[in-house]
């Protein structure tokens, strides 16, 4: 009996840790998850906390090798979780509980962490060739979370999955754009601007037989960001075109289109200048209360 109580207490602490991690490091999605039905929140917060953990692994590590080791640890942890092996980590414990109660695809979890690992193994001078590569990365790391959240709610809908794919790609691309200044200071992965986009806007230079992205022209950079943001905008439109075929129970999950639209609108206001400090203010460049009201209004209307 005492063991059961201790186990229950430990699990509550694990889920509480997940919620706190999402609130601290992914606030706009934290607000989105609060709009989910209570029955779906545990799984959603566990999955989102897993994403927080893997997305920050390289950033919080003092040595890139340590960050990569952390990602590989998570890759192995997924196998252990599905083999019903106990892992002493709060997020892993929460995931294990969620997976035991819901039919969540191991494939999506593996794809998510493997995309992070492949990204971490890139050389700093290894620039993505086309925006298609970044769309694939966005789907593997962002859309997969939506797929799994739908699964956790027992929602089986091809239309919902297609909408989730587009929303994940849009949100993933836009967050990569927002993070360009941060990655510029760390000189990691050439700022996630594809070779073809950089070349088209005169941002590509060859140094010592290798290509690199030049940031000496803010105007040309803004043009490149505009092109990439336009791809994200097209994904949001495609997702909304599917709204009439998406089951009602999937709509709260797809509310994550709202932060993507807010960030896109914020980029427009600063004329796609990702170095404009206004983008870092509030929630995705807007006052927190305004963001919450927009999210709540979309939720009440059943829109995304």
mmCIF file of C-alpha atoms in Angstrom:
data_model
loop_
_atom_site.group_PDB
_atom_site.id
_atom_site.type_symbol
_atom_site.label_atom_id
_atom_site.label_comp_id
_atom_site.label_asym_id
_atom_site.label_seq_id
_atom_site.Cartn_x
_atom_site.Cartn_y
_atom_site.Cartn_z
ATOM 1 C CA UNK A 1 0.000 0.000 0.000
ATOM 2 C CA UNK A 2 2.780 2.425 0.952
ATOM 3 C CA UNK A 3 4.587 1.534 -2.254
ATOM 4 C CA UNK A 4 1.472 2.340 -4.288
ATOM 5 C CA UNK A 5 1.097 5.689 -2.538
ATOM 6 C CA UNK A 6 4.768 6.503 -3.099
ATOM 7 C CA UNK A 7 4.485 5.511 -6.757
ATOM 8 C CA UNK A 8 1.387 7.666 -7.212
ATOM 9 C CA UNK A 9 3.083 10.586 -5.491
ATOM 10 C CA UNK A 10 6.155 10.186 -7.684
ATOM 11 C CA UNK A 11 4.035 10.160 -10.825
ATOM 12 C CA UNK A 12 2.167 13.304 -9.774
ATOM 13 C CA UNK A 13 5.528 14.982 -9.205
ATOM 14 C CA UNK A 14 6.679 13.835 -12.661
ATOM 15 C CA UNK A 15 3.646 15.353 -14.392
ATOM 16 C CA UNK A 16 3.993 18.527 -12.341
ATOM 17 C CA UNK A 17 7.607 18.765 -13.526
ATOM 18 C CA UNK A 18 6.450 18.406 -17.143
ATOM 19 C CA UNK A 19 3.952 21.236 -16.771
ATOM 20 C CA UNK A 20 6.562 23.473 -15.163
ATOM 21 C CA UNK A 21 9.124 22.781 -17.897
ATOM 22 C CA UNK A 22 6.645 23.636 -20.642
ATOM 23 C CA UNK A 23 5.511 26.768 -18.827
ATOM 24 C CA UNK A 24 9.110 27.919 -18.307
ATOM 25 C CA UNK A 25 10.554 27.184 -21.751
ATOM 26 C CA UNK A 26 7.636 26.961 -24.181
ATOM 27 C CA UNK A 27 5.081 29.379 -22.775
ATOM 28 C CA UNK A 28 2.990 29.928 -25.895
ATOM 29 C CA UNK A 29 2.441 26.193 -26.251
ATOM 30 C CA UNK A 30 1.774 25.934 -22.515
ATOM 31 C CA UNK A 31 -1.174 28.290 -23.036
ATOM 32 C CA UNK A 32 -2.335 26.226 -26.023
ATOM 33 C CA UNK A 33 -2.329 23.012 -23.992
ATOM 34 C CA UNK A 34 -4.543 24.584 -21.345
ATOM 35 C CA UNK A 35 -7.274 24.756 -24.014
ATOM 36 C CA UNK A 36 -7.245 20.975 -24.429
ATOM 37 C CA UNK A 37 -9.886 18.818 -22.737
ATOM 38 C CA UNK A 38 -8.628 17.769 -19.266
ATOM 39 C CA UNK A 39 -8.484 14.141 -20.406
ATOM 40 C CA UNK A 40 -5.814 15.021 -23.004
ATOM 41 C CA UNK A 41 -3.635 17.367 -20.989
ATOM 42 C CA UNK A 42 -1.472 14.814 -19.174
ATOM 43 C CA UNK A 43 -0.314 13.245 -22.412
ATOM 44 C CA UNK A 44 0.091 16.606 -24.152
ATOM 45 C CA UNK A 45 2.236 18.056 -21.365
ATOM 46 C CA UNK A 46 4.401 14.932 -21.165
ATOM 47 C CA UNK A 47 4.990 15.013 -24.932
ATOM 48 C CA UNK A 48 5.664 18.748 -24.980
ATOM 49 C CA UNK A 49 8.062 18.441 -22.012
ATOM 50 C CA UNK A 50 9.913 15.740 -23.939
ATOM 51 C CA UNK A 51 10.223 18.206 -26.805
ATOM 52 C CA UNK A 52 11.517 20.910 -24.449
ATOM 53 C CA UNK A 53 14.112 18.493 -23.115
ATOM 54 C CA UNK A 54 15.388 17.418 -26.533
ATOM 55 C CA UNK A 55 15.194 20.854 -28.185
ATOM 56 C CA UNK A 56 17.300 22.427 -25.402
ATOM 57 C CA UNK A 57 19.843 19.612 -25.102
ATOM 58 C CA UNK A 58 22.453 21.268 -27.324
ATOM 59 C CA UNK A 59 21.819 24.769 -25.972
ATOM 60 C CA UNK A 60 22.253 23.991 -22.275
ATOM 61 C CA UNK A 61 25.309 21.768 -22.740
ATOM 62 C CA UNK A 62 28.701 23.364 -22.131
ATOM 63 C CA UNK A 63 30.190 20.981 -24.691
ATOM 64 C CA UNK A 64 28.352 19.934 -27.899
ATOM 65 C CA UNK A 65 29.433 16.354 -27.282
ATOM 66 C CA UNK A 66 27.574 16.358 -23.973
ATOM 67 C CA UNK A 67 24.455 17.702 -25.666
ATOM 68 C CA UNK A 68 24.680 14.964 -28.294
ATOM 69 C CA UNK A 69 25.141 12.328 -25.589
ATOM 70 C CA UNK A 70 21.972 13.621 -23.933
ATOM 71 C CA UNK A 71 20.015 13.227 -27.150
ATOM 72 C CA UNK A 72 21.340 9.703 -27.668
ATOM 73 C CA UNK A 73 20.315 8.941 -24.064
ATOM 74 C CA UNK A 74 16.761 9.961 -24.945
ATOM 75 C CA UNK A 75 16.853 7.840 -28.088
ATOM 76 C CA UNK A 76 17.727 4.828 -25.936
ATOM 77 C CA UNK A 77 15.218 5.866 -23.254
ATOM 78 C CA UNK A 78 12.371 5.607 -25.773
ATOM 79 C CA UNK A 79 13.271 1.974 -26.438
ATOM 80 C CA UNK A 80 13.337 1.306 -22.686
ATOM 81 C CA UNK A 81 9.986 2.995 -22.147
ATOM 82 C CA UNK A 82 8.322 0.839 -24.804
ATOM 83 C CA UNK A 83 9.993 -2.216 -23.239
ATOM 84 C CA UNK A 84 8.323 -1.246 -19.928
ATOM 85 C CA UNK A 85 11.675 -0.610 -18.225
ATOM 86 C CA UNK A 86 11.797 1.911 -15.399
ATOM 87 C CA UNK A 87 13.796 5.103 -15.916
ATOM 88 C CA UNK A 88 14.618 7.508 -13.086
ATOM 89 C CA UNK A 89 13.768 10.732 -14.898
ATOM 90 C CA UNK A 90 10.534 12.689 -14.345
ATOM 91 C CA UNK A 91 9.769 13.307 -18.008
ATOM 92 C CA UNK A 92 10.569 9.701 -18.900
ATOM 93 C CA UNK A 93 8.303 8.548 -16.043
ATOM 94 C CA UNK A 94 5.469 10.747 -17.288
ATOM 95 C CA UNK A 95 5.953 9.509 -20.854
ATOM 96 C CA UNK A 96 5.994 5.911 -19.693
ATOM 97 C CA UNK A 97 2.683 6.408 -17.886
ATOM 98 C CA UNK A 98 1.105 8.118 -20.888
ATOM 99 C CA UNK A 99 2.325 5.475 -23.329
ATOM 100 C CA UNK A 100 0.979 2.679 -21.114
ATOM 101 C CA UNK A 101 -2.483 4.303 -21.189
ATOM 102 C CA UNK A 102 -2.618 5.507 -24.807
ATOM 103 C CA UNK A 103 -1.745 4.170 -28.225
ATOM 104 C CA UNK A 104 1.099 6.556 -29.037
ATOM 105 C CA UNK A 105 3.352 5.656 -31.943
ATOM 106 C CA UNK A 106 6.945 4.877 -31.050
ATOM 107 C CA UNK A 107 7.826 5.862 -34.619
ATOM 108 C CA UNK A 108 6.904 9.519 -34.029
ATOM 109 C CA UNK A 109 8.889 9.761 -30.793
ATOM 110 C CA UNK A 110 11.907 8.174 -32.455
ATOM 111 C CA UNK A 111 11.654 10.440 -35.488
ATOM 112 C CA UNK A 112 11.564 13.491 -33.264
ATOM 113 C CA UNK A 113 14.713 12.704 -31.313
ATOM 114 C CA UNK A 114 16.540 11.319 -34.361
ATOM 115 C CA UNK A 115 15.930 14.609 -36.202
ATOM 116 C CA UNK A 116 17.512 16.430 -33.244
ATOM 117 C CA UNK A 117 20.477 14.051 -33.282
ATOM 118 C CA UNK A 118 21.057 14.496 -37.009
ATOM 119 C CA UNK A 119 20.852 18.255 -36.591
ATOM 120 C CA UNK A 120 23.330 18.169 -33.694
ATOM 121 C CA UNK A 121 25.789 16.179 -35.796
ATOM 122 C CA UNK A 122 25.833 18.759 -38.563
ATOM 123 C CA UNK A 123 29.048 20.657 -39.080
ATOM 124 C CA UNK A 124 28.729 24.420 -38.599
ATOM 125 C CA UNK A 125 29.478 24.865 -42.298
ATOM 126 C CA UNK A 126 26.937 22.269 -43.437
ATOM 127 C CA UNK A 127 24.113 24.427 -44.771
ATOM 128 C CA UNK A 128 20.729 22.932 -45.745
ATOM 129 C CA UNK A 129 20.497 22.932 -49.523
ATOM 130 C CA UNK A 130 16.798 23.721 -49.881
ATOM 131 C CA UNK A 131 13.886 24.806 -47.733
ATOM 132 C CA UNK A 132 12.460 21.310 -48.235
ATOM 133 C CA UNK A 133 15.103 20.056 -45.787
ATOM 134 C CA UNK A 134 13.948 22.536 -43.162
ATOM 135 C CA UNK A 135 10.308 21.606 -43.777
ATOM 136 C CA UNK A 136 11.247 17.964 -43.172
ATOM 137 C CA UNK A 137 13.016 18.945 -39.948
ATOM 138 C CA UNK A 138 9.991 20.975 -38.841
ATOM 139 C CA UNK A 139 7.667 18.045 -39.529
ATOM 140 C CA UNK A 140 9.885 15.589 -37.672
ATOM 141 C CA UNK A 141 10.205 17.820 -34.593
ATOM 142 C CA UNK A 142 6.930 19.802 -34.517
ATOM 143 C CA UNK A 143 4.271 17.973 -36.545
ATOM 144 C CA UNK A 144 5.060 14.692 -34.795
ATOM 145 C CA UNK A 145 4.032 16.240 -31.463
ATOM 146 C CA UNK A 146 0.639 17.076 -32.922
ATOM 147 C CA UNK A 147 0.266 13.583 -34.403
ATOM 148 C CA UNK A 148 0.971 12.040 -30.993
ATOM 149 C CA UNK A 149 -1.353 14.440 -29.173
ATOM 150 C CA UNK A 150 -4.140 13.453 -31.572
ATOM 151 C CA UNK A 151 -3.321 9.794 -30.943
ATOM 152 C CA UNK A 152 -3.448 10.294 -27.174
ATOM 153 C CA UNK A 153 -6.987 11.615 -27.533
ATOM 154 C CA UNK A 154 -8.041 8.648 -29.620
ATOM 155 C CA UNK A 155 -8.556 10.919 -32.630
ATOM 156 C CA UNK A 156 -8.114 9.018 -35.891
ATOM 157 C CA UNK A 157 -8.585 11.385 -38.807
ATOM 158 C CA UNK A 158 -6.609 11.719 -42.015
ATOM 159 C CA UNK A 159 -7.780 15.326 -42.375
ATOM 160 C CA UNK A 160 -6.643 16.170 -38.834
ATOM 161 C CA UNK A 161 -3.271 14.542 -39.482
ATOM 162 C CA UNK A 162 -2.822 16.514 -42.702
ATOM 163 C CA UNK A 163 -3.745 19.764 -40.937
ATOM 164 C CA UNK A 164 -1.343 18.895 -38.107
ATOM 165 C CA UNK A 165 1.418 18.288 -40.642
ATOM 166 C CA UNK A 166 0.984 21.748 -42.152
ATOM 167 C CA UNK A 167 0.660 23.486 -38.760
ATOM 168 C CA UNK A 168 3.808 21.780 -37.471
ATOM 169 C CA UNK A 169 5.773 22.734 -40.565
ATOM 170 C CA UNK A 170 4.578 26.344 -40.351
ATOM 171 C CA UNK A 171 5.306 26.694 -36.653
ATOM 172 C CA UNK A 172 8.641 24.922 -36.920
ATOM 173 C CA UNK A 173 9.854 27.109 -39.795
ATOM 174 C CA UNK A 174 8.759 30.324 -38.082
ATOM 175 C CA UNK A 175 10.467 29.410 -34.812
ATOM 176 C CA UNK A 176 13.667 28.659 -36.733
ATOM 177 C CA UNK A 177 13.443 32.147 -38.239
ATOM 178 C CA UNK A 178 12.865 33.712 -34.831
ATOM 179 C CA UNK A 179 15.923 31.892 -33.500
ATOM 180 C CA UNK A 180 18.284 33.170 -36.227
ATOM 181 C CA UNK A 181 19.841 35.898 -34.017
ATOM 182 C CA UNK A 182 20.504 33.355 -31.270
ATOM 183 C CA UNK A 183 22.138 30.899 -33.649
ATOM 184 C CA UNK A 184 24.119 33.720 -35.246
ATOM 185 C CA UNK A 185 25.779 34.419 -31.895
ATOM 186 C CA UNK A 186 26.645 30.733 -31.553
ATOM 187 C CA UNK A 187 27.578 30.340 -35.236
ATOM 188 C CA UNK A 188 25.629 27.086 -35.392
ATOM 189 C CA UNK A 189 24.353 25.501 -38.602
ATOM 190 C CA UNK A 190 24.679 28.666 -40.654
ATOM 191 C CA UNK A 191 21.514 30.121 -39.235
ATOM 192 C CA UNK A 192 19.145 27.656 -40.906
ATOM 193 C CA UNK A 193 18.979 29.623 -44.150
ATOM 194 C CA UNK A 194 19.053 27.196 -47.102
ATOM 195 C CA UNK A 195 21.734 27.563 -49.764
ATOM 196 C CA UNK A 196 19.238 28.267 -52.559
ATOM 197 C CA UNK A 197 17.471 31.014 -50.597
ATOM 198 C CA UNK A 198 20.759 32.570 -49.475
ATOM 199 C CA UNK A 199 22.167 32.457 -52.992
ATOM 200 C CA UNK A 200 19.058 34.053 -54.486
ATOM 201 C CA UNK A 201 19.363 37.009 -52.110
ATOM 202 C CA UNK A 202 23.129 37.471 -52.259
ATOM 203 C CA UNK A 203 23.817 36.112 -48.772
ATOM 204 C CA UNK A 204 26.015 33.209 -49.838
ATOM 205 C CA UNK A 205 29.807 33.576 -49.804
ATOM 206 C CA UNK A 206 32.591 31.091 -50.382
ATOM 207 C CA UNK A 207 35.399 31.017 -47.843
ATOM 208 C CA UNK A 208 38.232 28.513 -48.086
ATOM 209 C CA UNK A 209 36.302 26.256 -50.398
ATOM 210 C CA UNK A 210 33.256 26.249 -48.133
ATOM 211 C CA UNK A 211 30.020 28.216 -48.264
ATOM 212 C CA UNK A 212 28.884 30.472 -45.452
ATOM 213 C CA UNK A 213 25.996 32.863 -44.883
ATOM 214 C CA UNK A 214 26.812 36.573 -44.780
ATOM 215 C CA UNK A 215 24.735 38.898 -42.634
ATOM 216 C CA UNK A 216 26.273 42.192 -43.719
ATOM 217 C CA UNK A 217 23.088 43.256 -45.536
ATOM 218 C CA UNK A 218 20.039 43.503 -43.298
ATOM 219 C CA UNK A 219 17.823 44.245 -46.315
ATOM 220 C CA UNK A 220 18.840 41.076 -48.168
ATOM 221 C CA UNK A 221 18.415 39.033 -44.998
ATOM 222 C CA UNK A 222 14.888 40.406 -44.560
ATOM 223 C CA UNK A 223 14.089 39.378 -48.141
ATOM 224 C CA UNK A 224 15.345 35.849 -47.436
ATOM 225 C CA UNK A 225 13.297 35.668 -44.232
ATOM 226 C CA UNK A 226 10.235 36.882 -46.150
ATOM 227 C CA UNK A 227 10.631 34.027 -48.656
ATOM 228 C CA UNK A 228 10.848 31.439 -45.888
ATOM 229 C CA UNK A 229 7.974 32.979 -43.936
ATOM 230 C CA UNK A 230 5.876 32.836 -47.111
ATOM 231 C CA UNK A 231 6.342 29.056 -47.181
ATOM 232 C CA UNK A 232 5.145 28.895 -43.565
ATOM 233 C CA UNK A 233 2.160 31.072 -44.453
ATOM 234 C CA UNK A 234 1.243 28.699 -47.289
ATOM 235 C CA UNK A 235 1.232 25.792 -44.818
ATOM 236 C CA UNK A 236 -1.105 27.680 -42.487
ATOM 237 C CA UNK A 237 -3.478 28.331 -45.375
ATOM 238 C CA UNK A 238 -3.470 24.671 -46.371
ATOM 239 C CA UNK A 239 -4.190 23.665 -42.771
ATOM 240 C CA UNK A 240 -7.158 26.032 -42.610
ATOM 241 C CA UNK A 241 -8.461 24.836 -45.970
ATOM 242 C CA UNK A 242 -8.937 21.460 -44.277
ATOM 243 C CA UNK A 243 -10.943 22.922 -41.365
ATOM 244 C CA UNK A 244 -14.284 21.807 -42.804
ATOM 245 C CA UNK A 245 -13.198 18.153 -42.858
ATOM 246 C CA UNK A 246 -11.463 18.055 -39.460
ATOM 247 C CA UNK A 247 -13.480 16.407 -36.650
ATOM 248 C CA UNK A 248 -14.571 18.738 -33.863
ATOM 249 C CA UNK A 249 -12.594 16.898 -31.194
ATOM 250 C CA UNK A 250 -9.343 17.611 -33.079
ATOM 251 C CA UNK A 251 -9.788 21.397 -33.115
ATOM 252 C CA UNK A 252 -8.252 22.071 -29.659
ATOM 253 C CA UNK A 253 -5.097 20.214 -30.727
ATOM 254 C CA UNK A 254 -4.838 22.274 -33.903
ATOM 255 C CA UNK A 255 -5.046 25.546 -31.941
ATOM 256 C CA UNK A 256 -1.264 25.518 -32.168
ATOM 257 C CA UNK A 257 -1.782 27.252 -35.495
ATOM 258 C CA UNK A 258 -2.563 30.382 -33.448
ATOM 259 C CA UNK A 259 0.980 30.986 -32.127
ATOM 260 C CA UNK A 260 2.316 30.338 -35.624
ATOM 261 C CA UNK A 261 -0.008 33.019 -37.019
ATOM 262 C CA UNK A 262 0.898 35.426 -34.202
ATOM 263 C CA UNK A 263 4.610 35.013 -34.927
ATOM 264 C CA UNK A 264 4.011 35.446 -38.652
ATOM 265 C CA UNK A 265 2.079 38.665 -37.964
ATOM 266 C CA UNK A 266 4.864 39.890 -35.664
ATOM 267 C CA UNK A 267 7.417 39.258 -38.408
ATOM 268 C CA UNK A 268 5.288 41.298 -40.819
ATOM 269 C CA UNK A 269 5.163 44.203 -38.356
ATOM 270 C CA UNK A 270 8.959 44.363 -38.154
ATOM 271 C CA UNK A 271 9.234 43.914 -41.940
ATOM 272 C CA UNK A 272 10.786 40.456 -41.480
ATOM 273 C CA UNK A 273 13.790 41.812 -39.603
ATOM 274 C CA UNK A 274 14.528 38.939 -37.201
ATOM 275 C CA UNK A 275 17.034 41.135 -35.360
ATOM 276 C CA UNK A 276 14.341 43.640 -34.383
ATOM 277 C CA UNK A 277 14.146 43.471 -30.548
ATOM 278 C CA UNK A 278 10.351 43.752 -30.644
ATOM 279 C CA UNK A 279 10.188 40.085 -31.693
ATOM 280 C CA UNK A 280 11.616 39.058 -28.322
ATOM 281 C CA UNK A 281 9.031 40.944 -26.286
ATOM 282 C CA UNK A 282 5.999 39.418 -24.598
ATOM 283 C CA UNK A 283 4.763 36.229 -26.242
ATOM 284 C CA UNK A 284 6.094 35.927 -29.788
ATOM 285 C CA UNK A 285 6.310 39.713 -30.078
ATOM 286 C CA UNK A 286 2.871 40.583 -28.678
ATOM 287 C CA UNK A 287 1.641 41.414 -25.135
ATOM 288 C CA UNK A 288 0.857 38.225 -23.151
ATOM 289 C CA UNK A 289 -2.743 39.264 -22.460
ATOM 290 C CA UNK A 290 -3.377 39.945 -26.150
ATOM 291 C CA UNK A 291 -1.990 36.515 -27.037
ATOM 292 C CA UNK A 292 -4.189 34.806 -24.436
ATOM 293 C CA UNK A 293 -7.284 36.632 -25.647
ATOM 294 C CA UNK A 294 -6.600 35.699 -29.269
ATOM 295 C CA UNK A 295 -6.067 32.076 -28.279
ATOM 296 C CA UNK A 296 -9.221 31.974 -26.175
ATOM 297 C CA UNK A 297 -11.285 33.661 -28.907
ATOM 298 C CA UNK A 298 -10.111 31.104 -31.476
ATOM 299 C CA UNK A 299 -10.909 28.303 -29.035
ATOM 300 C CA UNK A 300 -14.416 29.580 -28.326
ATOM 301 C CA UNK A 301 -15.138 29.918 -32.045
ATOM 302 C CA UNK A 302 -13.797 26.448 -32.810
ATOM 303 C CA UNK A 303 -11.234 27.935 -35.186
ATOM 304 C CA UNK A 304 -7.526 27.468 -35.666
#
